[in-house]
PDB file of C-alpha atoms in Angstrom:
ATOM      1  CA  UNK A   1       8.307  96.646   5.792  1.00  0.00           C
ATOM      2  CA  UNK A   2       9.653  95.566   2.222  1.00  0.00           C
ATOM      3  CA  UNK A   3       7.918  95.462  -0.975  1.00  0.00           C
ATOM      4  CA  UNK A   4       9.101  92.121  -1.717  1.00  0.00           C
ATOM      5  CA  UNK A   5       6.189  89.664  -1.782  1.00  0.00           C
ATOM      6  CA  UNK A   6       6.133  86.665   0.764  1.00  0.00           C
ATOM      7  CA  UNK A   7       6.081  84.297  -2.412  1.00  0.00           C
ATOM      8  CA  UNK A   8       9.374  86.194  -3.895  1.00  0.00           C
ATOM      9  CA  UNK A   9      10.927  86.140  -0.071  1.00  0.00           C
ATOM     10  CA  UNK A  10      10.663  82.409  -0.361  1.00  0.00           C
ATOM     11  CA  UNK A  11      13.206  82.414  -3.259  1.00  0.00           C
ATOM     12  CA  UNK A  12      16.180  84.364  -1.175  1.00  0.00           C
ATOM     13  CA  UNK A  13      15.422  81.475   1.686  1.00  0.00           C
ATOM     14  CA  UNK A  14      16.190  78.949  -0.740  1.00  0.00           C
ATOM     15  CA  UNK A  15      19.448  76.901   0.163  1.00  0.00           C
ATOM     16  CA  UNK A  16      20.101  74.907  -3.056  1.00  0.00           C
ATOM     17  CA  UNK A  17      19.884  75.144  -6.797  1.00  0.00           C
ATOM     18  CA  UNK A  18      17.340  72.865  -6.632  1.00  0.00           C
ATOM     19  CA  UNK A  19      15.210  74.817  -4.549  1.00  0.00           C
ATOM     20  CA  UNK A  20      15.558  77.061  -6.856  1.00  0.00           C
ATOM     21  CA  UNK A  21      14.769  75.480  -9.705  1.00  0.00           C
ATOM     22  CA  UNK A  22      11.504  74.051  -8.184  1.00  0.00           C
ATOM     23  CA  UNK A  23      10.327  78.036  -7.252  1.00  0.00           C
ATOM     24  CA  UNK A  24      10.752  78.862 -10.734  1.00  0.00           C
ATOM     25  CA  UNK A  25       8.742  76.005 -11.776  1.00  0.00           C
ATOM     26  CA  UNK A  26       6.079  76.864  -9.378  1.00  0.00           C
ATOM     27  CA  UNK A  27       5.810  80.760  -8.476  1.00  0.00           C
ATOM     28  CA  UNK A  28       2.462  82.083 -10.269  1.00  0.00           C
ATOM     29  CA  UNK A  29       3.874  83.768 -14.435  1.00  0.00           C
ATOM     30  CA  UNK A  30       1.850  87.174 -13.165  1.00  0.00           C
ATOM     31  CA  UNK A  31       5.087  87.430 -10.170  1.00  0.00           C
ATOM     32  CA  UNK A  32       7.639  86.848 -12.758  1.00  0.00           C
ATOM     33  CA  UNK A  33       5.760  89.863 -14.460  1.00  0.00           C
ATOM     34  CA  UNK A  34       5.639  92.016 -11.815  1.00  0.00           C
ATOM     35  CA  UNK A  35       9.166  91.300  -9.836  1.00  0.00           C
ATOM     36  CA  UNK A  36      11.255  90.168 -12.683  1.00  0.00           C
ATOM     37  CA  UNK A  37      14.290  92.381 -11.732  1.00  0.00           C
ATOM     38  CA  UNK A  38      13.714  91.450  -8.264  1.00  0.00           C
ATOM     39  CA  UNK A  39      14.000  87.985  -8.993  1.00  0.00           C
ATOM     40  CA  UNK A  40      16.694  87.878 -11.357  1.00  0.00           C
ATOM     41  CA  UNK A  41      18.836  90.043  -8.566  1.00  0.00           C
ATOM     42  CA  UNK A  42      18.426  86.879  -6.116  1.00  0.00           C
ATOM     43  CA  UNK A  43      19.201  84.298  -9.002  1.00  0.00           C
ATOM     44  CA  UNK A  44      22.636  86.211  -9.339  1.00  0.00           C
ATOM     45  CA  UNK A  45      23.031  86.775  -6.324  1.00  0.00           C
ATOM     46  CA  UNK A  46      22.820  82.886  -5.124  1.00  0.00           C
ATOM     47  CA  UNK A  47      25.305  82.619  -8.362  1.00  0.00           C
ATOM     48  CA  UNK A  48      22.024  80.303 -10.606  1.00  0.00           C
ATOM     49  CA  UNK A  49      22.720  81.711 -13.603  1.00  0.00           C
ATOM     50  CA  UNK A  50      21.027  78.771 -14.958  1.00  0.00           C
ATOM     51  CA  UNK A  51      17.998  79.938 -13.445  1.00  0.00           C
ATOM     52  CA  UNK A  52      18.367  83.867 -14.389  1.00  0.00           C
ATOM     53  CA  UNK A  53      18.325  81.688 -18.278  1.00  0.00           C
ATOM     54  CA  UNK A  54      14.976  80.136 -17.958  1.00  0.00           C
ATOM     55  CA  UNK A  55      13.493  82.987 -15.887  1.00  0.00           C
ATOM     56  CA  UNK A  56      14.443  85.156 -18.920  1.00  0.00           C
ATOM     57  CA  UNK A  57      12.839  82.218 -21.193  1.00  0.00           C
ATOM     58  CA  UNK A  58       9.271  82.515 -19.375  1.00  0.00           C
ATOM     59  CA  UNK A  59       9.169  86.410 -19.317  1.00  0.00           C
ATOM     60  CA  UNK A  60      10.241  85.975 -23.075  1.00  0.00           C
ATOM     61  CA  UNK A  61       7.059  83.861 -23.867  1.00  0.00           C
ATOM     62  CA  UNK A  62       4.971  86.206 -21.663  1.00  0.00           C
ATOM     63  CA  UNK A  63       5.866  89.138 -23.215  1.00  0.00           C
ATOM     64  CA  UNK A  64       5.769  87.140 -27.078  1.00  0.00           C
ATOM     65  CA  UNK A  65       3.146  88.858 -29.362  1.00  0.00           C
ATOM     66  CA  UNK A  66       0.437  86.064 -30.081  1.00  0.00           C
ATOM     67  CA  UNK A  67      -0.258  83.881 -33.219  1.00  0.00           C
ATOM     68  CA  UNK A  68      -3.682  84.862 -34.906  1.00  0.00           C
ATOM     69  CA  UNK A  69      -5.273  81.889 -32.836  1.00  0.00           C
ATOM     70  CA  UNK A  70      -4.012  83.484 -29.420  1.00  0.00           C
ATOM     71  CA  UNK A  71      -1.185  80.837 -29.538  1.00  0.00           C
ATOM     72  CA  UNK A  72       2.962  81.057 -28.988  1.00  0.00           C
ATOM     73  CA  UNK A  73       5.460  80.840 -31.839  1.00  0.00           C
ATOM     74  CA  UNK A  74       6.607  77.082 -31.611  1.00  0.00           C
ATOM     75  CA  UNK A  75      10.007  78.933 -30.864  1.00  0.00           C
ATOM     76  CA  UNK A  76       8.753  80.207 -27.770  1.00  0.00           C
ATOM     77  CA  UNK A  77       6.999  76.791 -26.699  1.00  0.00           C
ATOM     78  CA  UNK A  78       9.970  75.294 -27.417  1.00  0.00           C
ATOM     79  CA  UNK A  79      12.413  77.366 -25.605  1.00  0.00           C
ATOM     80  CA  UNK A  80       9.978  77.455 -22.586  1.00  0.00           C
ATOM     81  CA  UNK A  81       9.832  73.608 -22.890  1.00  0.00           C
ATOM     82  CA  UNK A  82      13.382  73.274 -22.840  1.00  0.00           C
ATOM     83  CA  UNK A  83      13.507  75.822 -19.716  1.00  0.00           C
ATOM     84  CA  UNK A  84      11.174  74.177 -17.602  1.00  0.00           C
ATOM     85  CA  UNK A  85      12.506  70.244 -18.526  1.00  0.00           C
ATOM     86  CA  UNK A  86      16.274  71.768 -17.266  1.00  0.00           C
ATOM     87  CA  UNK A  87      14.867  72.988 -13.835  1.00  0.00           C
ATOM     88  CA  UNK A  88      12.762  69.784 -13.114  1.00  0.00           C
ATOM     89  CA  UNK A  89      16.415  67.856 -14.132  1.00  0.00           C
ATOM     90  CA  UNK A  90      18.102  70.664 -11.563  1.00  0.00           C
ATOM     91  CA  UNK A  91      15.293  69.474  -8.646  1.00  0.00           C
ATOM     92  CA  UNK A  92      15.452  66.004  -9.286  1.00  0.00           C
ATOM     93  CA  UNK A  93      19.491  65.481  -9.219  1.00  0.00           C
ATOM     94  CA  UNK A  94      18.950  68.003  -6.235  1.00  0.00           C
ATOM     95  CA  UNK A  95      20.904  70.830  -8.422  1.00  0.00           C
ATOM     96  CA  UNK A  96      23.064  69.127 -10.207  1.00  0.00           C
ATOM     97  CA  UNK A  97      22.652  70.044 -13.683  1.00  0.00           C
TER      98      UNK A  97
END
């Protein structure tokens, strides 16, 4: 038995770049919390070092301290803009960046 979660499984089954980018855009922010390292180790390891970028992005943002009004720095909702419009251009040219 592994400690891997099913949902982080998924991500070393993934075939393409693309597949790739489109976990990232979906798996839940509390998983990139808890299995960040775990992650990042099958982003190398598949060679997206593209996607070990944005994944460091979102855990970035998640980790950001908050504006008064609970908000992100626009930096961070920039960057994690930026990330996420990358990976959606990775899934639709089918990971072709």
């Amino acid at each position: 038995m592994t400690d891997i979660l099913p949902i982080v499984e998924q991500l070393y089954d993934c075939q393409t770049d693309a597949e790739r980018a489109d976990w990232l855009l979906r798996v839940p922010q509390g998983v990139i919390l808890r299995d960040l390292s775990t992650i990042r180790t099958a982003l190398r390891t598949a060679g997206f070092l593209a996607g070990v970028a944005c994944l460091e992005v979102e855990f970035a943002a998640l980790n950001a301290t908050r504006l008064p009004d609970g908000g992100l720095a626009e930096a961070h909702v920039a960057a994690v803009k930026d990330a996420r419009i990358f990976l959606e251009t990775i899934v639709c040219k089918g990971g072709l960046a």
